[in-house]
Structure formats: structure tokens, C-alpha cells
């Protein structure tokens, strides 16, 4: 389709033709309309400066309410793709992507953006992964023998590694065959493949609040609608999660059952069983992120995986227990689902790196010593970081973690986003809690990892203390202690608002959270019973 001329006025009927079957999908109409307009802009069919039809005219041409067009235009305005001015109409923004620019959604997540920066003096407490590969990893590469008579393309993973991962599940009481394992290039790719296969624009996704921000990015990229449920000391609020699943029938539920990222919470077995049974009964595919599941500090911290209670899609990785540079992850699920994921993965990379897979097999054959050494180092780092924080930043709340790789720190006042900017100027990168929380909470929280060397952690806390002194001292002085501040701190408007550090104890997505209009194509506006059957069938990889 030829693009229109810049600055030209586009007739509503012409735009309707260009939109094609824009509403042939599930979800709110405004999201579907915004998605198709976004594609036309990114492809250059709607060039910078093009004048889009007025709200009412386009709504009439599309046979939708005006609120749908307004919401779609506003979505694109927030993305910077269109400009809306009273009296001038809606135009494609001058900053919109040209025809030859990449048509992908780029992340704005500080978790990833820090990794893209050139190496400098900034200490990264934002991305949690070990920075010292174990000696066993180097030894496995040195003794590596590559196969002969093998093309090296294995979209589902080499057989030996699939069998080794399956054996680990079986040892934990979850019978698993190699055909139920898909090897991926890290757990992030595993989540990306699941999101691409299971989600369509406008689909609901049950997520914990807070949760792993990399997963939130993937769900946003899929144009899914997050349905957040608060996390407490014992993990996700299962009762509320069940209510959300009953009410909204999400296309996917994503949880972290053990050493939850970022809170470190562990879901008790009885609560985990209830969650799995409810998801299975309602036909909601349940994804358990198990990347941190092995990282418990004490033996009694071990517990059964969620997959031992029913049908669960597990996601795992070696990047946290071994090294982030070993990009080996996996999906464990029903064999038909794994087969579909393998076909999807083949489109992207034809299979993960074979030498790394062979090394992973060697590591899993003698995994216990590698894991034990990593856990000893993590526990020492945990204790050291907490000690330094208590010494230099005693006003910060820093409860101990039972495992994992991070501390979930609470500031006495202010907010994590603004403090993180100041901390960066002092040479340390931290992850603000607000970036992890789809409920809009955790504003006073920071996630800090404890995997660096002791001297690095000491220096990082020294820099954080200097940043906090500037942050705390730069606030208005006044009398008394207010809003958890230090003596002499006058509470600002931000401090006086209700404490939103923790999300509400219970949260339900109300009707007011829905888009102006909601649209189902034939087969998806079904009764709850038929939706349950569809969910079960889809999880098993059956086309419905």
C-alpha cells in the first residue's frame, strides 16, 4: 500500500480501507484500532505530518463510539506517534518512525538499558546475576567435543540436554519426559515465546505486584492487559488471584512461586496447590518462573514445585546459579505445547547454541557442587550487604531474604524513582520498585542484588549513603519528624499521600478498568464454561 503524502488530509473512508480487518481479534476495540494505526505509521503508510480524520468522522466510518477513537488516538499520543491539538486535529508526529526504521517495540526498562551502556565506573546493583563464572564452566568448555555428522540445528534443544533437564524435574517429584522440555536461549526467550504463542492484543494476563519487570515488558509488547494481584510475605494473594481468574479468565497467569522477584517471598505449598488447582479448573495457563527456585539458603527452604500439584508451565535457567553469560534456559510443559513453541523458536534462531548446550549437560551431571558454591557466596553477599546498609543507612528497612539474589529495601520517605536518578549520579545503578509494580505501588522500594564481591558491595553502599545524604538534605527543612522522615524533615505533598509502598492487600480489576468498548470475535465472547474448555485445550497445544 502506497503511503499518502505528508501533511495531506486523509479521508475517513480511505483510512478505513487501509485499516483492513483491524477489529478481527480479541480485546478492547481501542487497543485493536491503536495497534493497526501504529503499524500503518511504523510502516510509513501514514507518514509524519499526515492529518488523521476527526474523532467523530472516523468513529462513524468504523461504526464505533467516539470514545473508542479518542482512546486509540490518546494511546498513540502517549507513545509519541501522533500529536493532538485543539483546532488543528490529530497528525502523525514528526518523530514517528520513518519507513526504513525498525518496526519493533524497544524497552525503556532500566533493568535492560543499563546493560546497553558502555562499561564505566557505575556499580550495577540493578541487574542480578553472578559476575564470576565458576571454574567448572571453563573446564567444561576446555573439555568440549563437538558432534560429528550433526548440522547443529536443534530448535527444541539437543536430546541430551532435554533429557538432563527432564531428569531434574523427575528427581523433584514431577515425572517429565524429554519431549516436555524446550531448550531456550535463556529464560527471557522462554517467556517471550510463551507470550507470543499464548497472548493476543487485549488479552488479560494475571501478574503479581510487584514482579519481574522483564516479564511485564514482554506482556506490554504483546499488547496484553495486566491484571495485577498483590504479593505479601507469603507470596501472591491466592484468594484474590482465584477471584481475578474467575472474573476475567486471563489468557495467562504468571507467578514466581519460590524466592519471588523482587520480594523474596515463598508461596506455601498449600497455597500453591490451591492456585494450581484453581487455574487448571478454570482453564487458565499457569506459568511458574522457576529461575530462582534452587537458590534457597537453608535446606529447609526447599519445597515442592508448583508443577507437582497439577498442570503448570515451568520456566527455568542456568544463568542465576551458574553465570548470566551461559544463555541456557528451558520451558517444561505439555508435549503438544512444547512442540508448538519449538516451531515458533525455529523462526527466530533455529535453535540455541549447541556448544553451550553440551556444556550445560556436563554441568548438570555434577550440579550439586556448583550450586552449593554459588549459594555460599550468595549467602555471604546477602549478610555483607545487609550489614553495610545497617551501618551506613540505618533508616532504610532491609529485611533478610530466605534465598534468591536480591534485597527488597524500603526507603523511609521519598520515592525510589527519583532517588535512583540521584544514586546513578553517585555511581551506582539501582532498580526502583515502581518499575516492577503494575498496581502502581512499591514507590518507596528499591531492589538491590548482593552478588558482587564484598569490596564492591561496600563501595556501592558508601555511594548510596552519599546519594541519600544529598537526597535527604535537599528536602525542605522544618520542625518535627513527619511521614517517617528524619528529624528536621518537613513532609512534602509526596510524603503526605497514603503510603503506597505496598500494593493493596487485595485487588480486583473492576469494570471501570475496562476500555471504553470491548469486542469479541466469534468464538471468544463465550460463556465461562466454554472459555474454560478452550483454555485447557490451548494449553495442550490443540487448535480451537
mmCIF file of N, CA and C in Angstrom, residues 392-484:
data_model
loop_
_atom_site.group_PDB
_atom_site.id
_atom_site.type_symbol
_atom_site.label_atom_id
_atom_site.label_comp_id
_atom_site.label_asym_id
_atom_site.label_seq_id
_atom_site.Cartn_x
_atom_site.Cartn_y
_atom_site.Cartn_z
ATOM 1 N N UNK A 392 25.577 2.131 57.395
ATOM 2 C CA UNK A 392 25.632 3.437 56.740
ATOM 3 C C UNK A 392 24.252 4.034 56.437
ATOM 4 N N UNK A 393 23.243 3.187 56.379
ATOM 5 C CA UNK A 393 21.892 3.670 56.066
ATOM 6 C C UNK A 393 20.894 3.044 57.039
ATOM 7 N N UNK A 394 21.018 3.337 58.312
ATOM 8 C CA UNK A 394 20.178 2.662 59.306
ATOM 9 C C UNK A 394 18.697 2.998 59.199
ATOM 10 N N UNK A 395 18.347 4.090 58.522
ATOM 11 C CA UNK A 395 16.934 4.437 58.402
ATOM 12 C C UNK A 395 16.225 3.617 57.328
ATOM 13 N N UNK A 396 16.986 2.903 56.500
ATOM 14 C CA UNK A 396 16.373 2.066 55.473
ATOM 15 C C UNK A 396 15.919 0.744 56.089
ATOM 16 N N UNK A 397 14.769 0.271 55.677
ATOM 17 C CA UNK A 397 14.272 -1.028 56.124
ATOM 18 C C UNK A 397 14.756 -2.103 55.164
ATOM 19 N N UNK A 398 15.395 -3.134 55.711
ATOM 20 C CA UNK A 398 16.032 -4.147 54.863
ATOM 21 C C UNK A 398 15.875 -5.527 55.490
ATOM 22 N N UNK A 399 14.709 -6.141 55.389
ATOM 23 C CA UNK A 399 14.506 -7.467 55.983
ATOM 24 C C UNK A 399 15.354 -8.523 55.288
ATOM 25 N N UNK A 400 15.724 -9.583 56.005
ATOM 26 C CA UNK A 400 16.532 -10.646 55.388
ATOM 27 C C UNK A 400 15.716 -11.430 54.373
ATOM 28 N N UNK A 401 16.416 -12.041 53.426
ATOM 29 C CA UNK A 401 15.788 -12.901 52.426
ATOM 30 C C UNK A 401 16.121 -14.354 52.734
ATOM 31 N N UNK A 402 15.207 -15.260 52.391
ATOM 32 C CA UNK A 402 15.440 -16.685 52.598
ATOM 33 C C UNK A 402 16.193 -17.314 51.446
ATOM 34 N N UNK A 403 16.377 -16.562 50.380
ATOM 35 C CA UNK A 403 17.073 -17.080 49.205
ATOM 36 C C UNK A 403 16.994 -16.065 48.090
ATOM 37 N N UNK A 404 17.319 -16.518 46.894
ATOM 38 C CA UNK A 404 17.296 -15.609 45.755
ATOM 39 C C UNK A 404 18.579 -14.825 45.633
ATOM 40 N N UNK A 405 18.476 -13.612 45.084
ATOM 41 C CA UNK A 405 19.679 -12.829 44.800
ATOM 42 C C UNK A 405 19.547 -11.358 45.173
ATOM 43 N N UNK A 406 18.394 -10.957 45.704
ATOM 44 C CA UNK A 406 18.164 -9.535 45.914
ATOM 45 C C UNK A 406 17.545 -9.247 47.272
ATOM 46 N N UNK A 407 17.741 -8.002 47.717
ATOM 47 C CA UNK A 407 17.058 -7.463 48.886
ATOM 48 C C UNK A 407 15.988 -6.485 48.418
ATOM 49 N N UNK A 408 14.871 -6.474 49.130
ATOM 50 C CA UNK A 408 13.738 -5.606 48.810
ATOM 51 C C UNK A 408 13.713 -4.516 49.876
ATOM 52 N N UNK A 409 14.339 -3.403 49.563
ATOM 53 C CA UNK A 409 14.627 -2.344 50.536
ATOM 54 C C UNK A 409 13.518 -1.300 50.512
ATOM 55 N N UNK A 410 13.177 -0.787 51.698
ATOM 56 C CA UNK A 410 12.165 0.265 51.807
ATOM 57 C C UNK A 410 12.802 1.554 52.309
ATOM 58 N N UNK A 411 12.606 2.633 51.551
ATOM 59 C CA UNK A 411 13.105 3.940 51.953
ATOM 60 C C UNK A 411 12.191 4.540 53.026
ATOM 61 N N UNK A 412 12.734 5.350 53.939
ATOM 62 C CA UNK A 412 11.892 5.947 54.977
ATOM 63 C C UNK A 412 10.949 7.011 54.433
ATOM 64 N N UNK A 413 11.278 7.624 53.321
ATOM 65 C CA UNK A 413 10.417 8.627 52.690
ATOM 66 C C UNK A 413 10.899 8.834 51.265
ATOM 67 N N UNK A 414 10.201 9.689 50.533
ATOM 68 C CA UNK A 414 10.566 9.926 49.137
ATOM 69 C C UNK A 414 10.060 8.810 48.248
ATOM 70 N N UNK A 415 10.681 8.653 47.093
ATOM 71 C CA UNK A 415 10.300 7.579 46.183
ATOM 72 C C UNK A 415 11.528 7.034 45.474
ATOM 73 N N UNK A 416 11.451 5.755 45.112
ATOM 74 C CA UNK A 416 12.601 5.074 44.541
ATOM 75 C C UNK A 416 13.023 5.586 43.188
ATOM 76 N N UNK A 417 12.073 6.052 42.385
ATOM 77 C CA UNK A 417 12.414 6.502 41.034
ATOM 78 C C UNK A 417 13.312 7.734 41.088
ATOM 79 N N UNK A 418 12.921 8.731 41.868
ATOM 80 C CA UNK A 418 13.730 9.943 41.930
ATOM 81 C C UNK A 418 15.062 9.684 42.629
ATOM 82 N N UNK A 419 15.040 8.836 43.668
ATOM 83 C CA UNK A 419 16.319 8.542 44.330
ATOM 84 C C UNK A 419 17.254 7.777 43.403
ATOM 85 N N UNK A 420 16.727 6.862 42.582
ATOM 86 C CA UNK A 420 17.583 6.097 41.668
ATOM 87 C C UNK A 420 18.324 7.009 40.709
ATOM 88 N N UNK A 421 17.683 8.107 40.292
ATOM 89 C CA UNK A 421 18.365 9.047 39.414
ATOM 90 C C UNK A 421 19.545 9.710 40.115
ATOM 91 N N UNK A 422 19.335 10.062 41.381
ATOM 92 C CA UNK A 422 20.428 10.662 42.141
ATOM 93 C C UNK A 422 21.528 9.644 42.424
ATOM 94 N N UNK A 423 21.138 8.407 42.753
ATOM 95 C CA UNK A 423 22.129 7.359 43.004
ATOM 96 C C UNK A 423 22.990 7.116 41.769
ATOM 97 N N UNK A 424 22.381 7.192 40.597
ATOM 98 C CA UNK A 424 23.141 6.991 39.363
ATOM 99 C C UNK A 424 24.216 8.064 39.206
ATOM 100 N N UNK A 425 23.882 9.282 39.592
ATOM 101 C CA UNK A 425 24.874 10.347 39.509
ATOM 102 C C UNK A 425 25.997 10.163 40.524
ATOM 103 N N UNK A 426 25.736 9.341 41.542
ATOM 104 C CA UNK A 426 26.785 8.993 42.511
ATOM 105 C C UNK A 426 27.505 7.693 42.147
ATOM 106 N N UNK A 427 27.160 7.123 40.996
ATOM 107 C CA UNK A 427 27.927 5.981 40.504
ATOM 108 C C UNK A 427 27.392 4.615 40.887
ATOM 109 N N UNK A 428 26.095 4.503 41.173
ATOM 110 C CA UNK A 428 25.528 3.182 41.449
ATOM 111 C C UNK A 428 24.117 3.129 40.851
ATOM 112 N N UNK A 429 23.840 2.056 40.133
ATOM 113 C CA UNK A 429 22.541 1.865 39.490
ATOM 114 C C UNK A 429 21.703 0.909 40.326
ATOM 115 N N UNK A 430 20.489 1.346 40.666
ATOM 116 C CA UNK A 430 19.564 0.521 41.426
ATOM 117 C C UNK A 430 18.251 0.433 40.667
ATOM 118 N N UNK A 431 17.431 -0.550 41.004
ATOM 119 C CA UNK A 431 16.158 -0.735 40.325
ATOM 120 C C UNK A 431 15.035 -0.207 41.211
ATOM 121 N N UNK A 432 14.337 0.859 40.781
ATOM 122 C CA UNK A 432 13.216 1.376 41.576
ATOM 123 C C UNK A 432 12.070 0.374 41.621
ATOM 124 N N UNK A 433 11.438 0.262 42.780
ATOM 125 C CA UNK A 433 10.352 -0.691 42.926
ATOM 126 C C UNK A 433 9.172 -0.418 42.024
ATOM 127 N N UNK A 434 8.936 0.863 41.698
ATOM 128 C CA UNK A 434 7.783 1.201 40.871
ATOM 129 C C UNK A 434 7.840 0.552 39.495
ATOM 130 N N UNK A 435 9.043 0.261 38.991
ATOM 131 C CA UNK A 435 9.161 -0.362 37.671
ATOM 132 C C UNK A 435 8.731 -1.820 37.682
ATOM 133 N N UNK A 436 8.546 -2.384 38.867
ATOM 134 C CA UNK A 436 8.176 -3.793 38.999
ATOM 135 C C UNK A 436 6.704 -3.989 39.326
ATOM 136 N N UNK A 437 5.966 -2.901 39.527
ATOM 137 C CA UNK A 437 4.645 -2.993 40.141
ATOM 138 C C UNK A 437 3.562 -2.450 39.217
ATOM 139 N N UNK A 438 2.767 -3.343 38.631
ATOM 140 C CA UNK A 438 1.685 -2.934 37.746
ATOM 141 C C UNK A 438 0.498 -2.356 38.503
ATOM 142 N N UNK A 439 0.509 -2.467 39.834
ATOM 143 C CA UNK A 439 -0.533 -1.842 40.648
ATOM 144 C C UNK A 439 -0.239 -0.373 40.909
ATOM 145 N N UNK A 440 0.977 0.054 40.576
ATOM 146 C CA UNK A 440 1.362 1.426 40.864
ATOM 147 C C UNK A 440 1.895 1.616 42.267
ATOM 148 N N UNK A 441 2.165 0.537 42.963
ATOM 149 C CA UNK A 441 2.705 0.623 44.319
ATOM 150 C C UNK A 441 4.215 0.491 44.333
ATOM 151 N N UNK A 442 4.753 0.105 45.489
ATOM 152 C CA UNK A 442 6.190 -0.107 45.691
ATOM 153 C C UNK A 442 7.005 1.139 45.391
ATOM 154 N N UNK A 443 6.403 2.332 45.581
ATOM 155 C CA UNK A 443 7.103 3.560 45.188
ATOM 156 C C UNK A 443 8.290 3.865 46.090
ATOM 157 N N UNK A 444 8.282 3.387 47.314
ATOM 158 C CA UNK A 444 9.414 3.633 48.219
ATOM 159 C C UNK A 444 10.402 2.483 48.252
ATOM 160 N N UNK A 445 10.286 1.582 47.328
ATOM 161 C CA UNK A 445 11.122 0.384 47.337
ATOM 162 C C UNK A 445 12.264 0.482 46.331
ATOM 163 N N UNK A 446 13.346 -0.221 46.659
ATOM 164 C CA UNK A 446 14.464 -0.447 45.751
ATOM 165 C C UNK A 446 14.793 -1.926 45.766
ATOM 166 N N UNK A 447 15.190 -2.453 44.612
ATOM 167 C CA UNK A 447 15.711 -3.821 44.560
ATOM 168 C C UNK A 447 17.218 -3.754 44.391
ATOM 169 N N UNK A 448 17.943 -4.361 45.337
ATOM 170 C CA UNK A 448 19.414 -4.362 45.321
ATOM 171 C C UNK A 448 19.894 -5.804 45.312
ATOM 172 N N UNK A 449 20.784 -6.140 44.399
ATOM 173 C CA UNK A 449 21.322 -7.502 44.423
ATOM 174 C C UNK A 449 22.588 -7.557 45.269
ATOM 175 N N UNK A 450 22.902 -8.763 45.763
ATOM 176 C CA UNK A 450 24.047 -8.940 46.659
ATOM 177 C C UNK A 450 25.062 -9.931 46.092
ATOM 178 N N UNK A 451 25.197 -10.002 44.759
ATOM 179 C CA UNK A 451 26.068 -10.989 44.130
ATOM 180 C C UNK A 451 27.470 -10.476 43.843
ATOM 181 N N UNK A 452 27.711 -9.184 44.017
ATOM 182 C CA UNK A 452 29.040 -8.640 43.742
ATOM 183 C C UNK A 452 30.018 -9.010 44.859
ATOM 184 N N UNK A 453 31.296 -8.792 44.607
ATOM 185 C CA UNK A 453 32.328 -9.051 45.619
ATOM 186 C C UNK A 453 32.106 -8.147 46.834
ATOM 187 N N UNK A 454 32.542 -8.577 48.018
ATOM 188 C CA UNK A 454 32.301 -7.789 49.232
ATOM 189 C C UNK A 454 32.802 -6.352 49.132
ATOM 190 N N UNK A 455 33.997 -6.165 48.554
ATOM 191 C CA UNK A 455 34.515 -4.801 48.460
ATOM 192 C C UNK A 455 33.677 -3.930 47.517
ATOM 193 N N UNK A 456 33.091 -4.549 46.493
ATOM 194 C CA UNK A 456 32.227 -3.803 45.581
ATOM 195 C C UNK A 456 30.926 -3.426 46.281
ATOM 196 N N UNK A 457 30.367 -4.355 47.048
ATOM 197 C CA UNK A 457 29.152 -4.050 47.791
ATOM 198 C C UNK A 457 29.395 -2.941 48.818
ATOM 199 N N UNK A 458 30.545 -2.971 49.458
ATOM 200 C CA UNK A 458 30.873 -1.922 50.430
ATOM 201 C C UNK A 458 30.930 -0.553 49.749
ATOM 202 N N UNK A 459 31.595 -0.494 48.598
ATOM 203 C CA UNK A 459 31.690 0.770 47.883
ATOM 204 C C UNK A 459 30.321 1.213 47.378
ATOM 205 N N UNK A 460 29.515 0.263 46.932
ATOM 206 C CA UNK A 460 28.181 0.610 46.459
ATOM 207 C C UNK A 460 27.344 1.241 47.566
ATOM 208 N N UNK A 461 27.409 0.685 48.759
ATOM 209 C CA UNK A 461 26.633 1.247 49.868
ATOM 210 C C UNK A 461 27.192 2.606 50.271
ATOM 211 N N UNK A 462 28.500 2.777 50.204
ATOM 212 C CA UNK A 462 29.072 4.089 50.506
ATOM 213 C C UNK A 462 28.525 5.147 49.544
ATOM 214 N N UNK A 463 28.446 4.800 48.265
ATOM 215 C CA UNK A 463 27.901 5.734 47.283
ATOM 216 C C UNK A 463 26.405 5.973 47.513
ATOM 217 N N UNK A 464 25.686 4.917 47.856
ATOM 218 C CA UNK A 464 24.264 5.079 48.154
ATOM 219 C C UNK A 464 24.057 5.993 49.360
ATOM 220 N N UNK A 465 24.911 5.848 50.360
ATOM 221 C CA UNK A 465 24.791 6.693 51.542
ATOM 222 C C UNK A 465 25.054 8.159 51.198
ATOM 223 N N UNK A 466 26.035 8.395 50.325
ATOM 224 C CA UNK A 466 26.300 9.774 49.901
ATOM 225 C C UNK A 466 25.121 10.327 49.101
ATOM 226 N N UNK A 467 24.550 9.483 48.252
ATOM 227 C CA UNK A 467 23.383 9.926 47.479
ATOM 228 C C UNK A 467 22.199 10.202 48.396
ATOM 229 N N UNK A 468 22.023 9.354 49.408
ATOM 230 C CA UNK A 468 20.896 9.558 50.322
ATOM 231 C C UNK A 468 21.078 10.820 51.166
ATOM 232 N N UNK A 469 22.303 11.098 51.561
ATOM 233 C CA UNK A 469 22.550 12.324 52.323
ATOM 234 C C UNK A 469 22.175 13.551 51.497
ATOM 235 N N UNK A 470 22.509 13.505 50.196
ATOM 236 C CA UNK A 470 22.132 14.620 49.323
ATOM 237 C C UNK A 470 20.631 14.664 49.113
ATOM 238 N N UNK A 471 20.031 13.493 48.897
ATOM 239 C CA UNK A 471 18.586 13.408 48.673
ATOM 240 C C UNK A 471 17.820 13.870 49.908
ATOM 241 N N UNK A 472 18.242 13.408 51.071
ATOM 242 C CA UNK A 472 17.566 13.745 52.323
ATOM 243 C C UNK A 472 17.821 15.201 52.707
ATOM 244 N N UNK A 473 19.056 15.663 52.512
ATOM 245 C CA UNK A 473 19.395 17.033 52.877
ATOM 246 C C UNK A 473 18.839 18.057 51.930
ATOM 247 N N UNK A 474 18.506 17.659 50.702
ATOM 248 C CA UNK A 474 17.974 18.597 49.735
ATOM 249 C C UNK A 474 16.503 18.885 49.921
ATOM 250 N N UNK A 475 15.867 18.187 50.844
ATOM 251 C CA UNK A 475 14.450 18.401 51.087
ATOM 252 C C UNK A 475 14.260 19.589 52.017
ATOM 253 N N UNK A 476 13.053 20.139 52.027
ATOM 254 C CA UNK A 476 12.797 21.313 52.846
ATOM 255 C C UNK A 476 13.043 20.993 54.313
ATOM 256 N N UNK A 477 13.700 21.905 55.004
ATOM 257 C CA UNK A 477 13.904 21.716 56.438
ATOM 258 C C UNK A 477 12.721 22.275 57.188
ATOM 259 N N UNK A 478 12.474 21.718 58.348
ATOM 260 C CA UNK A 478 11.347 22.168 59.148
ATOM 261 C C UNK A 478 11.363 21.454 60.473
ATOM 262 N N UNK A 479 10.352 21.662 61.269
ATOM 263 C CA UNK A 479 10.356 21.078 62.599
ATOM 264 C C UNK A 479 9.675 19.741 62.624
ATOM 265 N N UNK A 480 10.140 18.936 63.559
ATOM 266 C CA UNK A 480 9.449 17.682 63.845
ATOM 267 C C UNK A 480 9.808 16.569 62.902
ATOM 268 N N UNK A 481 9.323 15.384 63.233
ATOM 269 C CA UNK A 481 9.508 14.181 62.413
ATOM 270 C C UNK A 481 8.150 13.833 61.814
ATOM 271 N N UNK A 482 8.089 13.847 60.501
ATOM 272 C CA UNK A 482 6.823 13.600 59.844
ATOM 273 C C UNK A 482 7.003 12.554 58.759
ATOM 274 N N UNK A 483 5.972 11.779 58.552
ATOM 275 C CA UNK A 483 5.917 10.834 57.438
ATOM 276 C C UNK A 483 7.138 9.929 57.383
ATOM 277 N N UNK A 484 7.611 9.505 58.526
ATOM 278 C CA UNK A 484 8.733 8.582 58.540
ATOM 279 C C UNK A 484 10.054 9.224 58.230
#
